[in-house]
Amino acid sequence: MRETDPVSVTLRGIQPDSLAGYLAGLGLARVCAEQLRGDIRAAWREEGFTLWGLDSAELLEFLSAEYAPSPIVSPWAGGSGFAEGENRSALKAILESSTPRLATYREVISKVLQFPELPPTGLTIADVLDWARTQIATLPENKTRTELVRLLCESEKSIQSGRTTSRTPVADLVQGAPAAKLFTRFKSERRRLSKAGIAARCRNELPDACVAWLDASLVVFPNEGGEIDQIPTPFSKDAVKPRLEYSRLFMECIGATLLANEPQPELLRGFLHGTPTRSLRESAAGMFMLGSAGGANTGPGVENEKLPNNPWQFIFLIEGSLLWAGSLSSQQSGMSSVGRFATSPFTVRHVAAGNSSFDGARDQAGVVEVWTPVWSRPSSVREIERLLADGRVEVRARSGSMERARDALDFADAVGSLGVDRGVESFLRFALLDRRGGSYIAVPAGRLQVRHRSEVDLLRQLDAQLDVLDSQFIRRFKGDGPPANLRSLRSNVNEARFDVATRGGSDAMVRLVRAVGALERVLARRDPSKDPRLPRPLGGLGLEWIAACGDTPEVRLAAALTSLGRTGGAGGFRSYVSSVSPQKEWEFLPAPRSRSWFGSTLPARLASVLSRRLLDVNAPGKEAAGGRNPTWGARQVGIEDIAVFLEPGLIDEVALEELLFGFTWVKQGPGPKPRIGGPAAPPAPREYALLKLLCLPDGVPVGTERVTLKTPPELVPLLIAGRVDDAVRVASAALRARGLKPRRLSPSHRTDAEFGTRLAAALLFPMFQVDALLRDALLPSTEEHHLTQEMTDAV
């Protein structure tokens, strides 16, 4: 069957933007393929879920007259209708029906009612009180025993007063009565002890559809005590709650549709085609539909226990769960207790990144995410089964091998690097969040397109550092954990990292490096000897990180600063902004070093670093600098970038500072050949050109030789004080003393401390256009002779 087959139907009412809509599409495709025609094909299109091989009229006729629902039962769960005192109206309606389409359902219910593992029926108050006395005798002194004693005493008083008798059936008890509460505890204890037996009997004796539902709602892993370990799946979060017990809700929806006194075709058309209907039924929807799950501020009014829902949608989302869970059994063997939810297709640990709706989940433990694959090519149900049966994406580990995605960040990496190659065009992301006291909701968080993003390959380098940060530092804070500021900065890194994996591009990389830099700036201020402590300075990212951030003045300036290397007693740049060793930047100093990153502005902090480096370069007992000035760096900038930095407001200084701290995590090395030219920039002040000649790493080139110069110690303090003209005079004198001929500069039009400090900061940047400095700051010999002759004639 080709996509161009004219026999098809597009169902605008079934959209993948909610977990309910997505699963309902899967369920409809499965049911049509199994019960109507095996060559049905399905795909997600912009208009809605599309089926090929039948038209709208045939689909409506099949669903309204022939569709036989899967026999969904959950006898292991409280509220499923299989125990005394539970709501059995829907179960009873199916048992008493005569329609052939429910024949299998009736057989399954009848068989389950005969299971010996189910709580016994026909109990009296005396039976319950005997159980309570046995429990009390075996329990130690604790809250559970105290509560049982209280309920037993109140029940015995009720019998003594004549309000009840010991022969009263528990089915006749008023809800909330002490004996009724004891009976509820009895049922819960009986189910806990027999749950594994009930589940095993379901697996061995019931049809395959029942087994698939067992996997979807529980996923069976017997623990050491023989009980079922509940594994997180899209259903297990809510499936065992009596009020939201899904098999009972499924039966109720069957009763509201297939067993209704009068057919309601508008409900079916509303489900399939999205047409308006007034026949919606108030019911609990569970976690699957964000807007109709009930609760505060989720619908009309303020608080809504139940909201109008279409029972057909609930029926088919449960049918879809059987297709979703069809691969669980084959994936159970060999799974450890860690990450067992990976047995659910495309299900990973939650990371609060990529969507502001997740802010409330940052401190929730055990949250999982479901990523639903969306395809537009017509596919058979068997092909869909194979896609879900694999149910995983793989990412390249740091060792080079392929590993299964563990969390949302891994998943985004895998999708971004084409880890999924099944014809899937995108994934829709849902986080199963606890919205209020154990009541879960599937929060949608947008669509992730499947396409290659080269930046994803760099993220593994970052993960190695973040693993060290998390495991050996952040998780070792005692009490309430790490400071809120540190938690927030760490979350910001996840947000930016997710953005790189899902969108890519240099802008996303800049945001990530800035987030890392903001985090490193806080870490750099911490005493490295204080517990908890990092075992080493974080870093080791490749030079590709700088290239991936694009080509902006902020990136170039930050990269140049962090490439400042060791010169004599002066260490690398990082040793001036944190407590790393000046000579071994892979180690912390044994005690906090006197950092030089001080000042109220970025230029002031850079000027402080320059001052300290000028003192350290020739410190006694240190390696001789060999005449070199401590402004040597593996990467240099051009005079245009210096001019932009010197003009206030032309550069984002917050971004520059965060980038330079982020780039301290990058291995330093030479970069590409610096560019010359670019967007128009204001001319650099001549004061800078003259002053920079005293801050060149290898002196001033004169012909084939170089004139070594030592920066006068008073130069930087004069600039910081705003005495720019005095600093120029000191610099000119130093140049003349070495036989150079500086130009005469007019008095500076700016003599404020802000401009002087910015000039001092600019001297720290490694700069490659020395010829431009010479042209602007020194006189050629002919020009010097002409000016001298003019002065003589004037005299």
mmCIF file of C-alpha atoms in Angstrom, residues 292-583:
data_model
loop_
_atom_site.group_PDB
_atom_site.id
_atom_site.type_symbol
_atom_site.label_atom_id
_atom_site.label_comp_id
_atom_site.label_asym_id
_atom_site.label_seq_id
_atom_site.Cartn_x
_atom_site.Cartn_y
_atom_site.Cartn_z
ATOM 1 C CA SER A 292 -8.592 17.557 31.997
ATOM 2 C CA ALA A 293 -6.938 15.761 34.886
ATOM 3 C CA GLY A 294 -8.813 17.775 37.519
ATOM 4 C CA GLY A 295 -7.428 19.668 40.474
ATOM 5 C CA ALA A 296 -6.920 23.318 41.317
ATOM 6 C CA ASN A 297 -6.957 25.796 38.423
ATOM 7 C CA THR A 298 -7.084 23.108 35.719
ATOM 8 C CA GLY A 299 -10.543 23.831 34.364
ATOM 9 C CA PRO A 300 -13.716 25.884 34.915
ATOM 10 C CA GLY A 301 -13.857 27.253 38.428
ATOM 11 C CA VAL A 302 -11.155 26.866 41.048
ATOM 12 C CA GLU A 303 -11.201 23.214 42.153
ATOM 13 C CA ASN A 304 -12.480 20.356 40.017
ATOM 14 C CA GLU A 305 -12.458 16.737 41.125
ATOM 15 C CA LYS A 306 -13.545 15.573 37.685
ATOM 16 C CA LEU A 307 -13.692 17.323 34.348
ATOM 17 C CA PRO A 308 -15.634 16.404 31.195
ATOM 18 C CA ASN A 309 -13.748 13.788 29.185
ATOM 19 C CA ASN A 310 -14.493 11.709 26.131
ATOM 20 C CA PRO A 311 -14.691 8.037 27.180
ATOM 21 C CA TRP A 312 -13.576 6.927 23.711
ATOM 22 C CA GLN A 313 -10.251 8.664 24.180
ATOM 23 C CA PHE A 314 -9.661 6.937 27.497
ATOM 24 C CA ILE A 315 -10.582 3.571 25.970
ATOM 25 C CA PHE A 316 -8.061 3.918 23.166
ATOM 26 C CA LEU A 317 -5.254 5.368 25.242
ATOM 27 C CA ILE A 318 -5.483 2.187 27.330
ATOM 28 C CA GLU A 319 -5.560 0.128 24.123
ATOM 29 C CA GLY A 320 -2.480 2.052 23.001
ATOM 30 C CA SER A 321 -0.679 1.194 26.212
ATOM 31 C CA LEU A 322 -0.727 -2.462 25.160
ATOM 32 C CA LEU A 323 1.206 -1.611 21.999
ATOM 33 C CA TRP A 324 3.547 0.678 23.962
ATOM 34 C CA ALA A 325 4.244 -2.020 26.561
ATOM 35 C CA GLY A 326 4.498 -4.912 24.122
ATOM 36 C CA SER A 327 8.305 -5.008 24.365
ATOM 37 C CA LEU A 328 8.637 -4.885 28.137
ATOM 38 C CA SER A 329 8.795 -8.618 28.791
ATOM 39 C CA SER A 330 11.620 -9.171 26.343
ATOM 40 C CA GLN A 331 13.688 -6.434 27.997
ATOM 41 C CA GLN A 332 13.368 -7.562 31.616
ATOM 42 C CA SER A 333 16.167 -10.084 31.828
ATOM 43 C CA GLY A 334 19.504 -8.805 33.007
ATOM 44 C CA MET A 335 18.238 -5.426 34.137
ATOM 45 C CA SER A 336 19.675 -4.233 37.436
ATOM 46 C CA SER A 337 17.672 -2.323 39.979
ATOM 47 C CA VAL A 338 19.269 0.876 38.719
ATOM 48 C CA GLY A 339 17.410 2.357 35.778
ATOM 49 C CA ARG A 340 14.804 -0.368 35.561
ATOM 50 C CA PHE A 341 12.353 2.092 34.047
ATOM 51 C CA ALA A 342 14.469 1.828 30.894
ATOM 52 C CA THR A 343 12.358 -1.241 30.134
ATOM 53 C CA SER A 344 9.570 1.153 29.219
ATOM 54 C CA PRO A 345 10.117 2.348 25.627
ATOM 55 C CA PHE A 346 11.885 5.683 25.261
ATOM 56 C CA THR A 347 11.695 6.295 29.007
ATOM 57 C CA VAL A 348 14.599 7.904 30.861
ATOM 58 C CA ARG A 349 15.366 9.696 34.098
ATOM 59 C CA HIS A 350 14.059 13.225 34.292
ATOM 60 C CA VAL A 351 16.317 16.271 34.133
ATOM 61 C CA ALA A 352 14.746 19.665 34.847
ATOM 62 C CA ALA A 353 16.034 21.309 31.689
ATOM 63 C CA GLY A 354 14.534 22.572 28.491
ATOM 64 C CA ASN A 355 11.171 23.775 29.792
ATOM 65 C CA SER A 356 10.063 26.195 32.495
ATOM 66 C CA SER A 357 7.190 23.849 33.388
ATOM 67 C CA PHE A 358 9.777 21.589 34.983
ATOM 68 C CA ASP A 359 10.899 24.169 37.557
ATOM 69 C CA GLY A 360 8.683 22.605 40.202
ATOM 70 C CA ALA A 361 10.236 19.192 39.607
ATOM 71 C CA ARG A 362 13.851 20.129 40.319
ATOM 72 C CA ASP A 363 13.696 18.589 43.781
ATOM 73 C CA GLN A 364 11.426 15.644 42.947
ATOM 74 C CA ALA A 365 13.099 12.265 43.227
ATOM 75 C CA GLY A 366 12.380 9.379 40.879
ATOM 76 C CA VAL A 367 10.783 11.459 38.134
ATOM 77 C CA VAL A 368 10.866 9.889 34.691
ATOM 78 C CA GLU A 369 10.338 11.201 31.186
ATOM 79 C CA VAL A 370 8.670 9.588 28.209
ATOM 80 C CA TRP A 371 9.791 10.639 24.709
ATOM 81 C CA THR A 372 7.195 9.601 22.134
ATOM 82 C CA PRO A 373 8.495 9.047 18.572
ATOM 83 C CA VAL A 374 6.601 10.766 15.755
ATOM 84 C CA TRP A 375 6.827 9.550 12.161
ATOM 85 C CA SER A 376 5.102 10.779 8.990
ATOM 86 C CA ARG A 377 5.796 7.822 6.695
ATOM 87 C CA PRO A 378 2.864 5.342 6.577
ATOM 88 C CA SER A 379 3.905 2.386 8.722
ATOM 89 C CA SER A 380 2.308 -0.921 9.541
ATOM 90 C CA VAL A 381 1.512 -1.877 13.115
ATOM 91 C CA ARG A 382 4.266 -4.486 12.911
ATOM 92 C CA GLU A 383 6.761 -1.729 12.020
ATOM 93 C CA ILE A 384 5.482 0.392 14.901
ATOM 94 C CA GLU A 385 5.859 -2.605 17.204
ATOM 95 C CA ARG A 386 9.467 -3.050 16.114
ATOM 96 C CA LEU A 387 10.173 0.632 16.756
ATOM 97 C CA LEU A 388 8.726 0.438 20.270
ATOM 98 C CA ALA A 389 10.203 -3.002 20.943
ATOM 99 C CA ASP A 390 13.676 -1.562 20.506
ATOM 100 C CA GLY A 391 12.482 1.380 22.545
ATOM 101 C CA ARG A 392 15.847 2.982 23.079
ATOM 102 C CA VAL A 393 18.358 5.456 21.796
ATOM 103 C CA GLU A 394 22.088 5.148 22.163
ATOM 104 C CA VAL A 395 24.777 7.722 22.829
ATOM 105 C CA ARG A 396 28.520 7.509 22.387
ATOM 106 C CA ALA A 397 30.241 7.160 25.748
ATOM 107 C CA ARG A 398 33.564 8.764 26.604
ATOM 108 C CA SER A 399 35.193 5.372 26.031
ATOM 109 C CA GLY A 400 33.937 5.468 22.450
ATOM 110 C CA SER A 401 31.448 2.630 22.903
ATOM 111 C CA MET A 402 27.700 3.065 22.517
ATOM 112 C CA GLU A 403 25.623 3.200 25.700
ATOM 113 C CA ARG A 404 21.938 3.437 26.334
ATOM 114 C CA ALA A 405 20.625 6.916 27.126
ATOM 115 C CA ARG A 406 20.197 7.293 30.905
ATOM 116 C CA ASP A 407 18.434 10.631 31.252
ATOM 117 C CA ALA A 408 16.884 13.471 29.275
ATOM 118 C CA LEU A 409 20.260 15.023 28.514
ATOM 119 C CA ASP A 410 21.550 11.735 27.103
ATOM 120 C CA PHE A 411 18.375 11.357 25.093
ATOM 121 C CA ALA A 412 18.723 14.828 23.587
ATOM 122 C CA ASP A 413 22.347 14.021 22.697
ATOM 123 C CA ALA A 414 21.360 10.805 20.980
ATOM 124 C CA VAL A 415 18.639 12.444 18.948
ATOM 125 C CA GLY A 416 20.930 15.335 18.049
ATOM 126 C CA SER A 417 23.619 12.975 16.792
ATOM 127 C CA LEU A 418 21.217 10.806 14.813
ATOM 128 C CA GLY A 419 21.276 8.052 17.442
ATOM 129 C CA VAL A 420 17.796 7.063 16.263
ATOM 130 C CA ASP A 421 17.553 5.799 12.705
ATOM 131 C CA ARG A 422 14.063 4.345 12.398
ATOM 132 C CA GLY A 423 12.352 6.834 10.159
ATOM 133 C CA VAL A 424 11.435 8.938 13.203
ATOM 134 C CA GLU A 425 11.303 12.637 12.427
ATOM 135 C CA SER A 426 10.831 14.009 15.925
ATOM 136 C CA PHE A 427 10.136 13.177 19.548
ATOM 137 C CA LEU A 428 7.588 14.713 21.880
ATOM 138 C CA ARG A 429 8.787 14.966 25.458
ATOM 139 C CA PHE A 430 6.633 14.334 28.539
ATOM 140 C CA ALA A 431 7.734 14.406 32.186
ATOM 141 C CA LEU A 432 5.646 12.466 34.704
ATOM 142 C CA LEU A 433 5.598 14.988 37.548
ATOM 143 C CA ASP A 434 4.092 14.803 41.010
ATOM 144 C CA ARG A 435 1.807 17.801 41.044
ATOM 145 C CA ARG A 436 0.287 17.360 44.510
ATOM 146 C CA GLY A 437 0.910 14.596 46.994
ATOM 147 C CA GLY A 438 1.414 11.603 44.737
ATOM 148 C CA SER A 439 -0.957 12.697 41.967
ATOM 149 C CA TYR A 440 0.960 12.667 38.693
ATOM 150 C CA ILE A 441 0.552 14.500 35.428
ATOM 151 C CA ALA A 442 2.290 14.069 32.082
ATOM 152 C CA VAL A 443 3.661 17.547 31.387
ATOM 153 C CA PRO A 444 4.416 18.134 27.685
ATOM 154 C CA ALA A 445 7.658 19.983 26.917
ATOM 155 C CA GLY A 446 7.728 20.486 23.185
ATOM 156 C CA ARG A 447 9.066 18.638 20.176
ATOM 157 C CA LEU A 448 12.661 17.695 19.392
ATOM 158 C CA GLN A 449 13.511 17.309 15.708
ATOM 159 C CA VAL A 450 15.786 14.437 14.707
ATOM 160 C CA ARG A 451 18.756 15.907 12.880
ATOM 161 C CA HIS A 452 22.488 15.997 13.220
ATOM 162 C CA ARG A 453 24.036 18.629 15.488
ATOM 163 C CA SER A 454 27.796 18.637 15.412
ATOM 164 C CA GLU A 455 28.042 20.370 18.780
ATOM 165 C CA VAL A 456 26.643 17.273 20.503
ATOM 166 C CA ASP A 457 30.023 15.557 20.141
ATOM 167 C CA LEU A 458 31.528 18.196 22.453
ATOM 168 C CA LEU A 459 29.049 17.594 25.246
ATOM 169 C CA ARG A 460 30.644 14.321 26.314
ATOM 170 C CA GLN A 461 33.781 16.248 27.252
ATOM 171 C CA LEU A 462 31.691 18.467 29.500
ATOM 172 C CA ASP A 463 29.856 15.509 31.044
ATOM 173 C CA ALA A 464 33.134 14.084 32.362
ATOM 174 C CA GLN A 465 33.685 17.287 34.357
ATOM 175 C CA LEU A 466 30.088 17.562 35.502
ATOM 176 C CA ASP A 467 30.171 13.966 36.744
ATOM 177 C CA VAL A 468 33.119 14.872 38.986
ATOM 178 C CA LEU A 469 31.373 18.045 40.148
ATOM 179 C CA ASP A 470 28.134 16.221 40.999
ATOM 180 C CA SER A 471 29.484 13.032 42.544
ATOM 181 C CA GLN A 472 32.456 14.398 44.463
ATOM 182 C CA PHE A 473 31.256 17.865 45.405
ATOM 183 C CA ILE A 474 27.580 18.798 45.087
ATOM 184 C CA ARG A 475 26.203 15.529 46.475
ATOM 185 C CA ARG A 476 28.544 15.633 49.451
ATOM 186 C CA PHE A 477 27.002 18.701 51.063
ATOM 187 C CA LYS A 478 25.355 17.698 54.320
ATOM 188 C CA GLY A 479 22.113 18.869 55.837
ATOM 189 C CA ASP A 480 19.989 20.744 53.331
ATOM 190 C CA GLY A 481 22.492 20.115 50.570
ATOM 191 C CA PRO A 482 24.409 22.659 48.516
ATOM 192 C CA PRO A 483 23.575 26.369 48.694
ATOM 193 C CA ALA A 484 20.595 27.460 46.621
ATOM 194 C CA ASN A 485 22.804 29.625 44.428
ATOM 195 C CA LEU A 486 25.012 26.656 43.558
ATOM 196 C CA ARG A 487 21.996 24.458 42.783
ATOM 197 C CA SER A 488 20.578 27.158 40.537
ATOM 198 C CA LEU A 489 23.842 27.624 38.633
ATOM 199 C CA ARG A 490 24.169 23.853 38.176
ATOM 200 C CA SER A 491 20.619 23.705 36.804
ATOM 201 C CA ASN A 492 21.423 26.548 34.427
ATOM 202 C CA VAL A 493 24.233 24.433 32.973
ATOM 203 C CA ASN A 494 21.752 21.620 32.331
ATOM 204 C CA GLU A 495 19.357 24.070 30.675
ATOM 205 C CA ALA A 496 22.050 25.437 28.382
ATOM 206 C CA ARG A 497 23.418 21.966 27.671
ATOM 207 C CA PHE A 498 19.953 20.768 26.671
ATOM 208 C CA ASP A 499 19.640 23.769 24.365
ATOM 209 C CA VAL A 500 22.878 22.812 22.603
ATOM 210 C CA ALA A 501 21.713 19.215 22.155
ATOM 211 C CA THR A 502 18.281 20.184 20.847
ATOM 212 C CA ARG A 503 18.998 23.301 18.808
ATOM 213 C CA GLY A 504 22.738 23.562 18.312
ATOM 214 C CA GLY A 505 24.534 26.553 16.849
ATOM 215 C CA SER A 506 27.109 29.007 18.136
ATOM 216 C CA ASP A 507 24.572 31.030 20.124
ATOM 217 C CA ALA A 508 23.598 27.936 22.117
ATOM 218 C CA MET A 509 27.260 27.097 22.688
ATOM 219 C CA VAL A 510 27.931 30.618 23.971
ATOM 220 C CA ARG A 511 25.028 30.253 26.411
ATOM 221 C CA LEU A 512 26.459 26.949 27.620
ATOM 222 C CA VAL A 513 29.978 28.311 28.110
ATOM 223 C CA ARG A 514 28.531 31.316 29.926
ATOM 224 C CA ALA A 515 26.542 29.017 32.226
ATOM 225 C CA VAL A 516 29.702 27.022 32.939
ATOM 226 C CA GLY A 517 31.563 30.282 33.537
ATOM 227 C CA ALA A 518 28.984 31.562 36.016
ATOM 228 C CA LEU A 519 29.300 28.271 37.895
ATOM 229 C CA GLU A 520 33.121 28.336 37.796
ATOM 230 C CA ARG A 521 33.149 31.925 39.089
ATOM 231 C CA VAL A 522 31.430 30.701 42.260
ATOM 232 C CA LEU A 523 33.660 27.635 42.551
ATOM 233 C CA ALA A 524 36.759 29.828 42.088
ATOM 234 C CA ARG A 525 35.927 31.823 45.213
ATOM 235 C CA ARG A 526 35.684 28.709 47.369
ATOM 236 C CA ASP A 527 38.485 27.613 49.701
ATOM 237 C CA PRO A 528 39.749 24.406 48.025
ATOM 238 C CA SER A 529 40.676 22.924 51.405
ATOM 239 C CA LYS A 530 37.148 23.232 52.766
ATOM 240 C CA ASP A 531 34.840 20.180 52.767
ATOM 241 C CA PRO A 532 33.256 19.183 50.548
ATOM 242 C CA ARG A 533 36.113 19.746 48.190
ATOM 243 C CA LEU A 534 36.785 19.099 44.549
ATOM 244 C CA PRO A 535 39.594 16.600 43.943
ATOM 245 C CA ARG A 536 41.076 18.798 41.207
ATOM 246 C CA PRO A 537 40.268 21.903 39.190
ATOM 247 C CA LEU A 538 37.664 21.100 36.579
ATOM 248 C CA GLY A 539 38.656 21.426 32.949
ATOM 249 C CA GLY A 540 40.117 19.581 30.021
ATOM 250 C CA LEU A 541 37.687 20.672 27.307
ATOM 251 C CA GLY A 542 39.147 20.741 23.816
ATOM 252 C CA LEU A 543 39.970 23.854 21.809
ATOM 253 C CA GLU A 544 36.986 23.025 19.616
ATOM 254 C CA TRP A 545 34.817 24.571 22.308
ATOM 255 C CA ILE A 546 36.156 28.020 21.493
ATOM 256 C CA ALA A 547 35.684 27.522 17.764
ATOM 257 C CA ALA A 548 32.110 26.309 18.323
ATOM 258 C CA CYS A 549 31.232 29.579 20.079
ATOM 259 C CA GLY A 550 31.516 31.542 16.861
ATOM 260 C CA ASP A 551 33.458 34.697 16.098
ATOM 261 C CA THR A 552 32.342 37.622 18.216
ATOM 262 C CA PRO A 553 34.441 40.247 20.043
ATOM 263 C CA GLU A 554 33.412 38.770 23.409
ATOM 264 C CA VAL A 555 34.524 35.267 22.374
ATOM 265 C CA ARG A 556 37.823 36.472 20.913
ATOM 266 C CA LEU A 557 38.665 38.674 23.898
ATOM 267 C CA ALA A 558 37.774 35.971 26.445
ATOM 268 C CA ALA A 559 39.787 33.323 24.588
ATOM 269 C CA ALA A 560 42.803 35.635 24.414
ATOM 270 C CA LEU A 561 42.678 36.405 28.138
ATOM 271 C CA THR A 562 42.425 32.785 29.245
ATOM 272 C CA SER A 563 45.348 31.853 26.986
ATOM 273 C CA LEU A 564 47.720 34.063 28.989
ATOM 274 C CA GLY A 565 50.531 31.674 29.837
ATOM 275 C CA ARG A 566 53.243 31.291 32.456
ATOM 276 C CA THR A 567 56.049 33.845 32.266
ATOM 277 C CA GLY A 568 58.737 33.711 34.907
ATOM 278 C CA GLY A 569 57.022 33.833 38.276
ATOM 279 C CA ALA A 570 53.681 34.759 36.735
ATOM 280 C CA GLY A 571 51.307 31.822 36.303
ATOM 281 C CA GLY A 572 48.613 31.285 33.740
ATOM 282 C CA PHE A 573 45.493 33.425 33.760
ATOM 283 C CA ARG A 574 43.437 30.919 35.765
ATOM 284 C CA SER A 575 45.813 31.108 38.707
ATOM 285 C CA TYR A 576 44.816 34.770 39.162
ATOM 286 C CA VAL A 577 41.063 34.147 39.328
ATOM 287 C CA SER A 578 41.014 30.932 41.405
ATOM 288 C CA SER A 579 43.179 28.935 43.776
ATOM 289 C CA VAL A 580 44.876 26.731 41.194
ATOM 290 C CA SER A 581 48.640 26.377 41.231
ATOM 291 C CA PRO A 582 50.448 28.935 39.021
ATOM 292 C CA GLN A 583 52.823 26.244 37.770
#
